[in-house]
Amino acid sequence: MSYLNQENNNENKENDIKISEVRHRTPSSEKNIVKTAFGSNRRVILSIALATIIVVMLIVTIISNLNKAVKKSPDDGKNDTLAQTGQTKSGENTEETTEEQSTEPELTLEPETEDSEIARLVSAFYQAYLISGDINEVSNYIDSSSNFNVNKLSINKKYIETFSDIQCYKSDLDTVDKNYAVVIVTYKIKLYNYEEMLPSIDILFLVDGDAGYRVHNLTVADEFERQKVENDQNFQILAKNAAEELNGLLAANSELNEVYNLYLHPEASGQGE
C-alpha cells in the first residue's frame, strides 16, 4: 500500500510539474502568437482602421449638412424669388408709368400774375359780366357793345352769387389780327343757395388799342379763330380738368345739377325769351 501511494505521489508530483510548466509557458506563447499575427497583417489592419475613420468622417459630414438643411426655413427660397419678382414688377411698373407720363399731354402755358394788365382787365370784366348785370358796367371793358347779348347779363345776375379762383392763360397761337391776344380763362362760380364752387372755362380775345386791352365782342366772323383755340392742346387740357371736377360736383347733387342746367339753358324754362 505504501508503494502504491508513493507511486501515486510521484505521479502527482510529475503532473504538478507539467501543469506548472504549462502555466508558465502559455502567456508567453500567446503573446508570441499575437505578435506574429499582427506583424504579418499589420498593413491590412491599418488599412481597415483608416477606412473606418474615413467612413465615420463622411457620416458625420452628411449628418451635419442634413441638420443645416432642416434648420433653414423652407420659405427662404420662396421669399427670395418673391423679392426678385417684386423688384422686377416694380421696375416694369416704373417703366410703364414713365411711358404713360411721357405720352400724357402737358400744359405749356403759365398763368398771368394777378397784377398784370391782362389779369386785372379780365377780373374787372367778369365782375361786371357775371355779377352786375349792367351793360353800362360791361361796356367799360369791351371794345364794342353792338349786338351784345344783354339778356345773358340778367341770367348771370339771377343765378350767380359770386366767382373766384380766376386764372388767365395767354395763348401763343397766331391770330388773323396781330393786335389780338388770345386768353383762356378758368374760374369758379357759386350759384345762389348752393355752397359748391363750379369750375368754368372761357376763351377771350383781347384787342390791344390806344386805351390798352379790351375784351373783343366776338362776331360770327370770329368763330373760326375760336374753334382754332378749342382745338389747341392747352385749352383741351384745361377744359378736361374743369369738366371732370364739374361733373363730379353735379353728380353728387341732383338739385344743383338741375339748377345749373337751367342756368346754362334758360330757354328751356322760358327765361331766355
Coordinates of C-alpha atoms in Angstrom, one line a residue:
M1 CA 0.0 0.0 0.0
S2 CA 2.8 2.4 0.8
Y3 CA 4.4 1.6 -2.6
L4 CA 1.3 2.5 -4.5
N5 CA 0.8 5.6 -2.5
Q6 CA 4.4 6.6 -3.2
E7 CA 3.9 6.0 -6.9
N8 CA 0.8 8.0 -6.9
N9 CA 2.5 10.7 -5.1
N10 CA 5.3 10.6 -7.6
E11 CA 2.8 10.7 -10.5
N12 CA 1.0 13.6 -8.8
K13 CA 4.3 15.5 -8.5
E14 CA 5.1 14.9 -12.1
N15 CA 1.7 16.1 -13.1
D16 CA 2.0 19.2 -11.0
I17 CA 5.4 19.9 -12.6
K18 CA 3.9 19.6 -16.1
I19 CA 0.9 21.8 -15.2
S20 CA 3.2 24.4 -13.7
E21 CA 5.3 24.3 -16.8
V22 CA 2.2 24.7 -19.0
R23 CA 1.0 27.6 -16.9
H24 CA 4.3 29.4 -17.2
R25 CA 4.6 28.8 -20.9
T26 CA 1.0 29.7 -22.0
P27 CA 1.1 33.6 -21.6
S28 CA 4.3 34.0 -23.4
S29 CA 3.2 31.7 -26.2
E30 CA 0.0 33.6 -26.6
K31 CA 2.0 36.9 -26.8
N32 CA 4.2 35.4 -29.5
I33 CA 1.2 34.3 -31.5
V34 CA -0.4 37.8 -31.3
K35 CA 2.8 39.5 -32.3
T36 CA 3.3 37.1 -35.2
A37 CA -0.3 37.6 -36.4
F38 CA -0.1 41.4 -36.1
G39 CA 3.2 41.6 -37.8
S40 CA 2.0 39.7 -40.8
N41 CA -1.4 41.5 -41.0
R42 CA -0.4 45.0 -39.9
R43 CA -1.0 46.6 -43.3
V44 CA -4.4 45.1 -43.6
I45 CA -5.4 46.2 -40.1
L46 CA -4.1 49.7 -40.6
S47 CA -6.0 49.9 -43.9
I48 CA -9.2 48.7 -42.3
A49 CA -8.8 51.3 -39.5
L50 CA -8.1 54.1 -41.9
A51 CA -11.1 53.2 -44.0
T52 CA -13.3 53.1 -40.9
I53 CA -12.1 56.6 -39.9
I54 CA -12.9 57.9 -43.3
V55 CA -16.4 56.4 -43.3
V56 CA -17.1 57.8 -39.9
M57 CA -16.0 61.3 -41.0
L58 CA -18.2 61.1 -44.1
I59 CA -21.2 60.1 -42.0
V60 CA -20.6 63.0 -39.6
T61 CA -20.4 65.4 -42.5
I62 CA -23.6 64.2 -44.1
I63 CA -25.5 64.4 -40.8
S64 CA -24.2 68.0 -40.2
N65 CA -25.4 69.1 -43.7
L66 CA -28.8 67.5 -43.1
N67 CA -29.2 69.4 -39.8
K68 CA -28.4 72.7 -41.6
A69 CA -30.9 71.9 -44.3
V70 CA -33.6 71.2 -41.8
K71 CA -32.9 74.3 -39.8
K72 CA -33.1 76.5 -42.9
S73 CA -36.7 77.9 -43.4
P74 CA -38.5 76.3 -46.3
D75 CA -39.8 79.7 -47.3
D76 CA -36.3 81.3 -47.7
G77 CA -36.0 80.4 -51.4
K78 CA -39.6 81.4 -52.0
N79 CA -39.1 84.8 -50.3
D80 CA -36.0 85.4 -52.4
T81 CA -38.0 84.6 -55.5
L82 CA -40.9 86.8 -54.5
A83 CA -38.5 89.6 -53.7
Q84 CA -36.9 89.3 -57.1
T85 CA -40.3 89.1 -58.7
G86 CA -41.5 92.2 -56.8
Q87 CA -38.4 94.1 -57.9
T88 CA -39.0 93.1 -61.5
K89 CA -42.7 94.0 -61.3
S90 CA -41.8 97.3 -59.6
G91 CA -39.3 98.0 -62.4
E92 CA -41.9 97.2 -65.0
N93 CA -44.5 99.4 -63.4
T94 CA -42.0 102.2 -63.2
E95 CA -41.2 101.9 -66.9
E96 CA -44.9 101.7 -67.7
T97 CA -45.7 104.8 -65.5
T98 CA -42.8 106.7 -67.2
E99 CA -44.1 105.8 -70.6
E100 CA -47.6 106.9 -69.6
Q101 CA -46.4 110.2 -68.2
S102 CA -44.3 110.8 -71.3
T103 CA -47.3 110.3 -73.6
E104 CA -49.7 112.4 -71.4
P105 CA -50.1 115.9 -72.9
E106 CA -48.7 118.7 -70.6
L107 CA -49.8 122.2 -70.2
T108 CA -47.2 124.6 -71.7
L109 CA -48.8 127.9 -70.6
E110 CA -48.2 129.8 -67.4
P111 CA -51.0 131.8 -65.8
E112 CA -50.7 135.6 -65.8
T113 CA -49.8 137.2 -62.5
E114 CA -52.6 138.9 -60.6
D115 CA -51.1 142.4 -61.1
S116 CA -50.6 142.0 -64.9
E117 CA -52.6 144.2 -67.2
I118 CA -54.5 141.2 -68.7
A119 CA -55.3 139.7 -65.4
R120 CA -56.7 143.0 -64.0
L121 CA -58.8 143.6 -67.1
V122 CA -60.3 140.1 -67.1
S123 CA -61.1 140.2 -63.4
A124 CA -62.9 143.5 -63.8
F125 CA -64.8 142.3 -66.9
Y126 CA -66.1 139.2 -65.1
Q127 CA -67.2 141.2 -62.1
A128 CA -69.4 143.3 -64.4
Y129 CA -70.4 140.4 -66.7
L130 CA -71.3 137.8 -64.1
I131 CA -72.4 139.9 -61.1
S132 CA -73.6 143.4 -62.0
G133 CA -76.0 142.6 -64.9
D134 CA -75.5 146.1 -66.1
I135 CA -74.4 146.7 -69.8
N136 CA -73.0 150.1 -68.8
E137 CA -70.6 148.4 -66.5
V138 CA -69.7 145.8 -69.0
S139 CA -69.1 148.5 -71.7
N140 CA -66.1 149.8 -69.8
Y141 CA -64.2 146.6 -70.6
I142 CA -65.3 145.6 -74.1
D143 CA -64.4 147.0 -77.5
S144 CA -68.0 147.2 -78.7
S145 CA -71.4 146.8 -77.2
S146 CA -73.1 146.3 -80.5
N147 CA -75.1 143.0 -80.7
F148 CA -74.1 142.2 -77.2
N149 CA -76.3 139.6 -75.5
V150 CA -77.8 141.8 -72.7
N151 CA -80.2 139.1 -71.7
K152 CA -77.2 136.9 -70.7
L153 CA -76.3 139.6 -68.2
S154 CA -79.6 139.3 -66.4
I155 CA -79.4 135.4 -66.4
N156 CA -75.9 135.6 -64.8
K157 CA -77.1 138.1 -62.1
K158 CA -80.1 135.8 -61.3
Y159 CA -78.1 132.6 -60.8
I160 CA -74.6 133.6 -59.9
E161 CA -73.8 134.8 -56.4
T162 CA -70.1 135.2 -56.7
F163 CA -67.0 133.9 -58.6
S164 CA -63.4 133.1 -57.5
D165 CA -60.1 131.4 -58.5
I166 CA -59.8 133.2 -61.8
Q167 CA -56.8 132.3 -63.9
C168 CA -55.7 133.8 -67.2
Y169 CA -53.5 131.9 -69.7
K170 CA -52.3 133.9 -72.7
S171 CA -52.1 131.6 -75.7
D172 CA -49.2 131.6 -78.1
L173 CA -51.5 130.9 -81.1
D174 CA -51.2 133.1 -84.2
T175 CA -54.3 135.0 -85.0
V176 CA -55.6 136.8 -88.0
D177 CA -55.2 140.2 -86.4
K178 CA -51.8 140.8 -84.8
N179 CA -53.5 143.1 -82.2
Y180 CA -55.4 140.2 -80.8
A181 CA -54.3 138.4 -77.6
V182 CA -56.0 135.0 -77.1
V183 CA -56.7 134.3 -73.4
I184 CA -58.0 131.2 -71.9
V185 CA -59.8 131.9 -68.6
T186 CA -60.6 129.4 -65.9
Y187 CA -62.7 130.4 -62.9
K188 CA -65.4 129.1 -60.5
I189 CA -68.9 130.3 -59.9
K190 CA -71.2 129.9 -56.9
L191 CA -74.9 129.6 -57.5
Y192 CA -77.4 131.0 -55.0
N193 CA -78.4 128.6 -52.3
Y194 CA -75.5 126.2 -53.0
E195 CA -72.1 126.0 -51.5
E196 CA -70.3 124.2 -54.3
M197 CA -67.9 126.2 -56.5
L198 CA -68.4 125.1 -60.1
P199 CA -65.5 125.2 -62.5
S200 CA -65.9 127.2 -65.7
I201 CA -63.7 128.0 -68.7
D202 CA -63.9 130.7 -71.4
I203 CA -62.0 131.9 -74.4
L204 CA -61.5 135.7 -74.7
F205 CA -60.0 137.7 -77.5
L206 CA -58.4 140.9 -76.2
V207 CA -57.8 143.8 -78.5
D208 CA -54.8 146.0 -77.9
G209 CA -55.8 149.5 -78.7
D210 CA -55.0 153.1 -77.7
A211 CA -56.6 152.6 -74.3
G212 CA -54.9 149.3 -73.7
Y213 CA -56.6 145.9 -73.8
R214 CA -60.3 145.5 -74.2
V215 CA -62.4 142.3 -74.4
H216 CA -63.4 141.7 -78.0
N217 CA -67.2 141.2 -78.6
L218 CA -67.0 138.1 -80.8
T219 CA -68.9 138.1 -84.0
V220 CA -69.8 135.3 -86.5
A221 CA -66.6 136.1 -88.4
D222 CA -64.5 135.4 -85.3
E223 CA -65.8 131.9 -84.7
F224 CA -63.1 130.4 -86.9
E225 CA -60.5 131.8 -84.5
R226 CA -62.4 130.5 -81.5
Q227 CA -62.5 127.0 -83.0
K228 CA -58.8 127.1 -83.6
V229 CA -58.2 127.8 -79.9
E230 CA -60.6 125.0 -78.9
N231 CA -58.5 122.5 -80.8
D232 CA -55.3 123.7 -79.1
Q233 CA -53.8 121.2 -76.7
N234 CA -53.5 123.7 -73.8
F235 CA -57.2 124.6 -74.0
Q236 CA -58.2 120.9 -74.1
I237 CA -56.1 120.1 -71.0
L238 CA -57.7 123.0 -69.0
A239 CA -61.2 122.1 -70.3
K240 CA -60.8 118.5 -69.4
N241 CA -59.7 119.3 -65.9
A242 CA -62.6 121.7 -65.4
A243 CA -65.2 119.2 -66.9
E244 CA -64.0 116.3 -64.6
E245 CA -64.3 118.5 -61.5
L246 CA -67.7 120.0 -62.5
N247 CA -69.2 116.6 -63.4
G248 CA -68.2 115.2 -60.1
L249 CA -69.9 118.0 -58.2
L250 CA -73.1 117.8 -60.2
A251 CA -73.3 114.0 -59.9
A252 CA -73.2 114.3 -56.1
N253 CA -76.1 116.8 -56.0
S254 CA -79.0 116.3 -58.3
E255 CA -80.8 119.5 -57.3
L256 CA -77.6 121.5 -58.1
N257 CA -77.3 119.7 -61.4
E258 CA -80.9 120.7 -62.3
V259 CA -80.4 124.4 -61.4
Y260 CA -77.1 124.5 -63.2
N261 CA -78.7 123.1 -66.4
L262 CA -81.4 125.8 -66.1
Y263 CA -78.7 128.4 -65.9
L264 CA -77.0 127.1 -69.0
H265 CA -80.2 126.7 -70.9
P266 CA -82.6 129.3 -69.7
E267 CA -84.6 129.0 -72.9
A268 CA -85.9 125.6 -71.7
S269 CA -87.9 127.4 -69.0
G270 CA -88.7 130.5 -71.0
Q271 CA -86.1 132.7 -69.2
G272 CA -84.2 133.3 -72.3
E273 CA -87.1 134.9 -74.2

